Coordinates of C-alpha atoms and ligand atoms in Angstrom, one line a residue:
X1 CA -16.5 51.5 -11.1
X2 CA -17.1 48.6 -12.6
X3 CA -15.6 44.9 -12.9
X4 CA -13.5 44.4 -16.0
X5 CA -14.7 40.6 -16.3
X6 CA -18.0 39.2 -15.4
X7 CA -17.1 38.3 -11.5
X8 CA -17.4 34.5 -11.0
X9 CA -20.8 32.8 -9.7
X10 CA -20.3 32.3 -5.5
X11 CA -19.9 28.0 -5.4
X12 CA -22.3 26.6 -3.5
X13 CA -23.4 23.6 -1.4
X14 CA -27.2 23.0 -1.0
X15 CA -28.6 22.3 2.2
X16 CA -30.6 19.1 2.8
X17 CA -34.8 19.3 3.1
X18 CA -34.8 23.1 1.7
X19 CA -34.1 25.0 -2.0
X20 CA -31.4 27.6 0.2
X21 CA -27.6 27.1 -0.6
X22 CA -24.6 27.4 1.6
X23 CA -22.2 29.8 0.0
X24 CA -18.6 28.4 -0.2
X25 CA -15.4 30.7 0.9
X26 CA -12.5 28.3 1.4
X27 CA -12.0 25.0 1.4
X28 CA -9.9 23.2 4.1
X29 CA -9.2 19.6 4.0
X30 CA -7.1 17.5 6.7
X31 CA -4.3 15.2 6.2
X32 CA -4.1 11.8 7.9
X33 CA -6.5 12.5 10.6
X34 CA -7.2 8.6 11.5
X35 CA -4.4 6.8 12.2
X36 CA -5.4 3.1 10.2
X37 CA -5.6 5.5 7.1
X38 CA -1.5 7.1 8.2
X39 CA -0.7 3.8 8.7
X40 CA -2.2 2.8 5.1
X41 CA -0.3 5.7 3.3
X42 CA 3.2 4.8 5.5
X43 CA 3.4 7.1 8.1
X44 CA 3.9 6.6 12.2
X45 CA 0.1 8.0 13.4
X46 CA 1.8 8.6 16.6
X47 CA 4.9 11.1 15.6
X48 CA 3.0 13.2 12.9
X49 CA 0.6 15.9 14.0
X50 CA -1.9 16.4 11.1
X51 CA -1.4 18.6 8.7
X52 CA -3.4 20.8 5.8
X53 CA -4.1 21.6 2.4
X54 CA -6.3 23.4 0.5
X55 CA -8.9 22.8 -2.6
X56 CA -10.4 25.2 -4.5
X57 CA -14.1 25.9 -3.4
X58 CA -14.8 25.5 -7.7
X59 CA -13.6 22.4 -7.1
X60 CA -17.1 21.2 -5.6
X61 CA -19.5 19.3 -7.0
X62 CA -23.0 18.3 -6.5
X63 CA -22.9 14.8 -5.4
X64 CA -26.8 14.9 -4.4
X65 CA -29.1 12.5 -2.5
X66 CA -27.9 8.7 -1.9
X67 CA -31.2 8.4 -4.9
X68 CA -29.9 11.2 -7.3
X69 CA -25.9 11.4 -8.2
X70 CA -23.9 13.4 -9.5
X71 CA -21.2 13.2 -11.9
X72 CA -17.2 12.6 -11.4
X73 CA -15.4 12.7 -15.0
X74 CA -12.5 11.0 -14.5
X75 CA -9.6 13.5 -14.5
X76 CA -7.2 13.9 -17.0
X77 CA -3.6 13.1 -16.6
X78 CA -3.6 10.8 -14.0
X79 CA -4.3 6.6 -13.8
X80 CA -4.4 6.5 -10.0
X81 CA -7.3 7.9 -9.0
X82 CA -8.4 7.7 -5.4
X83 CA -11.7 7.9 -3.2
X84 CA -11.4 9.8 0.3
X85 CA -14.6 9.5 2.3
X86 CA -15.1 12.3 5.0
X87 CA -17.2 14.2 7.1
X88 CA -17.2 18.0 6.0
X89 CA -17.7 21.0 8.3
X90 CA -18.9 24.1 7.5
X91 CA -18.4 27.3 9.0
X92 CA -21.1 29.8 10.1
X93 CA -18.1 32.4 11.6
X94 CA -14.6 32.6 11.1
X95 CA -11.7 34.0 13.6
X96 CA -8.4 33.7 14.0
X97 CA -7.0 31.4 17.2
X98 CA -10.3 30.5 18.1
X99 CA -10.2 28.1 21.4
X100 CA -11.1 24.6 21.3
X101 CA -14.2 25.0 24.6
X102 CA -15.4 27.5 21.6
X103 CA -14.9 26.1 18.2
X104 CA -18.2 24.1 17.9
X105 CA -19.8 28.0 18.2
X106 CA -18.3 28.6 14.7
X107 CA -20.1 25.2 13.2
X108 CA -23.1 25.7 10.7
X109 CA -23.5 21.9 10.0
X110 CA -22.3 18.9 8.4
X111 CA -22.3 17.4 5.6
X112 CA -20.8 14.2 3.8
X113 CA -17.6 14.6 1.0
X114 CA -15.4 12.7 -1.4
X115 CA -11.9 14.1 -1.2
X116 CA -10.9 12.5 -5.0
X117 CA -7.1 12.3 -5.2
X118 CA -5.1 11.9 -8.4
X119 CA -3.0 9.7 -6.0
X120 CA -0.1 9.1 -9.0
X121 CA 0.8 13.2 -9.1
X122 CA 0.5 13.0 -5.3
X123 CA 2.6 11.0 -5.1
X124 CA 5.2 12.3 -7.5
X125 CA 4.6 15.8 -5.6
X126 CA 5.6 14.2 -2.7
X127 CA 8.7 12.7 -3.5
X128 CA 10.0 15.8 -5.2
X129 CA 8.9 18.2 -2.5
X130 CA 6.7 19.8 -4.3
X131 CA 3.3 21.3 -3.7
X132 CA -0.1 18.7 -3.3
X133 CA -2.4 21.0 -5.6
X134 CA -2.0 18.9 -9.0
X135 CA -3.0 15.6 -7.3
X136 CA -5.6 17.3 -4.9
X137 CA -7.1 20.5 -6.1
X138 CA -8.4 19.5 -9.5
X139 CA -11.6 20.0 -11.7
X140 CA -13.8 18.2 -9.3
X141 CA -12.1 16.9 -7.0
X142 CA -14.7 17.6 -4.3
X143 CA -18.2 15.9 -4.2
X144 CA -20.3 17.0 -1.5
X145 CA -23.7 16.1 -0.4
X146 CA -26.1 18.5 1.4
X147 CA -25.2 19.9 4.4
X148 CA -27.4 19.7 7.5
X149 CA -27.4 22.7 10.1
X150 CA -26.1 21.6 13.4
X151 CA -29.4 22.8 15.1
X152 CA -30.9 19.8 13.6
X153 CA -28.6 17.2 13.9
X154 CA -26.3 18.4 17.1
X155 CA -22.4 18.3 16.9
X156 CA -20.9 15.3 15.6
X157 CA -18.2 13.4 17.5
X158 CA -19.0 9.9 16.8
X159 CA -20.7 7.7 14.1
X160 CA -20.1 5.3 11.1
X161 CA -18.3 6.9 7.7
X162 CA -18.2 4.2 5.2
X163 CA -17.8 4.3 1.2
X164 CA -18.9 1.5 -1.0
X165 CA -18.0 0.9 -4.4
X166 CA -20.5 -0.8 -6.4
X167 CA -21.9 -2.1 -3.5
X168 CA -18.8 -3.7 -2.0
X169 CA -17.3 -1.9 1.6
X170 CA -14.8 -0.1 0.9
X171 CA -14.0 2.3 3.7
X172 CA -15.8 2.1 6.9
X173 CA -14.4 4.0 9.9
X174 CA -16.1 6.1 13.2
X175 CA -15.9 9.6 13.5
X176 CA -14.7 8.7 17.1
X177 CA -11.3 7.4 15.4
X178 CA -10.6 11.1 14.2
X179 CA -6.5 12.2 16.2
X180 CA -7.6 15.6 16.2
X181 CA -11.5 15.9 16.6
X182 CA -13.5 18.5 15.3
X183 CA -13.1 21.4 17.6
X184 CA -9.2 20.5 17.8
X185 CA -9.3 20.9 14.2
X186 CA -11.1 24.1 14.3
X187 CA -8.9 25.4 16.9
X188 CA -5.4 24.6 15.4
X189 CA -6.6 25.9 11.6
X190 CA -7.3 29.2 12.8
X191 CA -4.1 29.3 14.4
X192 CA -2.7 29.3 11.4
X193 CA -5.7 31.0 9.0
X194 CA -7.6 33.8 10.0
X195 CA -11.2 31.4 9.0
X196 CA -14.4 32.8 7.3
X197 CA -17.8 32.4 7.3
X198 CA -18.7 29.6 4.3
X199 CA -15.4 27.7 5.2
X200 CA -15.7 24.2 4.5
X201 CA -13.1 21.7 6.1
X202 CA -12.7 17.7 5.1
X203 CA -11.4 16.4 8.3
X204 CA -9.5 13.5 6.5
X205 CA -10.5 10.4 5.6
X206 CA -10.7 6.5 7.3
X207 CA -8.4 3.7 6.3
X208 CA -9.3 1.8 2.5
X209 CA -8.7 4.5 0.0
X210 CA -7.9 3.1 -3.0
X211 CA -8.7 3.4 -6.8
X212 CA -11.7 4.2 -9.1
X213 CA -12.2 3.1 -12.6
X214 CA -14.8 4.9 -15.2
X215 CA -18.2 3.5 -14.9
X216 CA -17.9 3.1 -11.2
X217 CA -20.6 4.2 -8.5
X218 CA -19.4 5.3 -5.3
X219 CA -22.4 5.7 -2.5
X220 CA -20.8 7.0 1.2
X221 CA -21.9 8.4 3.8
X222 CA -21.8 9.7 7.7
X223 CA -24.2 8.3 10.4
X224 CA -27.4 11.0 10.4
X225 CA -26.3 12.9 7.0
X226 CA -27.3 13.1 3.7
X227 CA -25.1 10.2 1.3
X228 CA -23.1 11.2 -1.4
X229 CA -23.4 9.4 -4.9
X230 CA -21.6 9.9 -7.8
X231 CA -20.4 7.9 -11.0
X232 CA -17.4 8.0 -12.8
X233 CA -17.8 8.8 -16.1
Ligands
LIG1 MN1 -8.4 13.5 2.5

C-alpha cells in the first residue's frame, strides 16, 4: 500500500543550542489567560474561565534567534492585524484528564510565540457566532522561537514576557499574572482533548496587543528563553 499523495513534511520547531527539531502534533492556544489583557478585549477576568482554540501546527513559523528573524507576510484579507506575545509549551507525553500535581511530568520545554491575529475577522467571527479560525488559524499566524527542554531551564511559573515593536514596549506582563497557570492548563485541556506528544500550547497573551503595519520588527520574549524576531513584510 502506498500513499496516493506525497504525505506532508512533519512541522517542526528547532530547539535552542542543538541542529535536533521538536516535531509538532497539535497546536493549542489559550484565550484571555491574564486578566489586564480580558479586561483590554472587554470581558469580566473574574466571571470567564478561559477558554481554547486551535491553530494549525503549518501555521508555524521560524521566528529564530533575537539576532536572526524570520519573516511574517502580512496576511491577506485583513487590515487589523494583531501581535499576541506568549509563552509556548510543548508536550513530551499526552493523556487524557491528566491531574494538575502531574501535568508538569508531560512538559518537554518552553519556548517563546507570537500568536498573530487578523483581529478585524475575529472580530466579525465573534459577533456572528461564528468559528475563530479565519482570524486565528492563518498562513503564519504562529512564530515561534526555539524551544528549550525543561531539564535545562526548570518549569516556568514566573518571569517577564514583553514584546517591543521597533524598539518601543509594547506588551510587558509576568508569567505569574497567568488565571490558570501552566499545569492548570495542562490539566483542564486534556479534560477535554485526549493530548499528544509534540503538542504545543500558547497559554495566552499579556495586556497591549495591538496592531502591526508592513515593515515593522517585532522582538519578544520570556525571561530565560530564546527571543522571537520577525518582520513584517
Ligand atoms: Mn493569544
Amino acid at each position: 500500500m502506498a500513499y496516493v499523495i506525497s504525505p506532508p513534511a512533519i512541522p517542526a520547531v528547532a530547539i535552542a543550542g542543538s541542529d535536533d527539531l521538536f516535531p509538532v502534533n497539535r497546536v493549542y492556544c489559550v484565550g484571555r489567560n491574564y486578566a489586564a489583557h480580558a479586561r483590554e478585549m472587554g470581558h469580566d477576568p473574574d466571571r470567564e474561565p478561559p477558554f481554547f482554540f486551535a491553530k494549525a501546527p503549518e501555521n508555524l513559523v521560524a521566528a529564530s534567534d533575537l539576532d536572526g528573524g524570520g519573516d511574517f507576510p502580512y496576511p491577506v484579507q485583513s487590515q487589523d492585524v494583531h501581535h499576541e506575545i506568549e509563552l509556548v509549551v510543548a508536550l513530551s507525553e499526552g493523556g487524557a484528564n491528566i491531574a494538575e500535581d502531574k501535568a508538569l511530568d508531560h512538559v518537554w520545554g518552553y519556548g517563546v510565540g507570537i500568536d498573530m491575529t487578523r483581529r478585524d475577522l475575529q472580530g466579525e467571527a465573534k459577533k456572528m457566532g461564528r468559528p475563530w479560525d479565519v482570524g486565528k488559524a492563518f498562513d503564519h499566524s504562529a512564530p515561534i522561537g526555539r524551544l528549550h527542554a525543561a531539564s535545562d531551564t526548570g518549569h516556568l511559573d514566573q518571569g517577564r514576557v514583553w514584546l517591543e515593536i521597533n524598539g518601543d514596549v509594547r506588551q510587558d506582563g509576568d508569567l505569574n499574572q497567568l488565571i490558570w497557570n501552566i499545569p492548570e492548563t495542562i490539566a483542564y485541556l486534556s479534560g477535554l482533548f485526549t493530548l499528544r506528544s509534540g503538542d504545543l500550547i500558547y497559554t495566552g497573551t499579556p495586556a497591549g496587543v495591538g496592531p502591526v503595519a508592513k515593515g515593522d520588527v517585532l522582538v519578544g520574549g520570556v525571561d530565560g528563553l530564546s527571543g522571537v524576531k520577525i518582520t513584517v513584510s
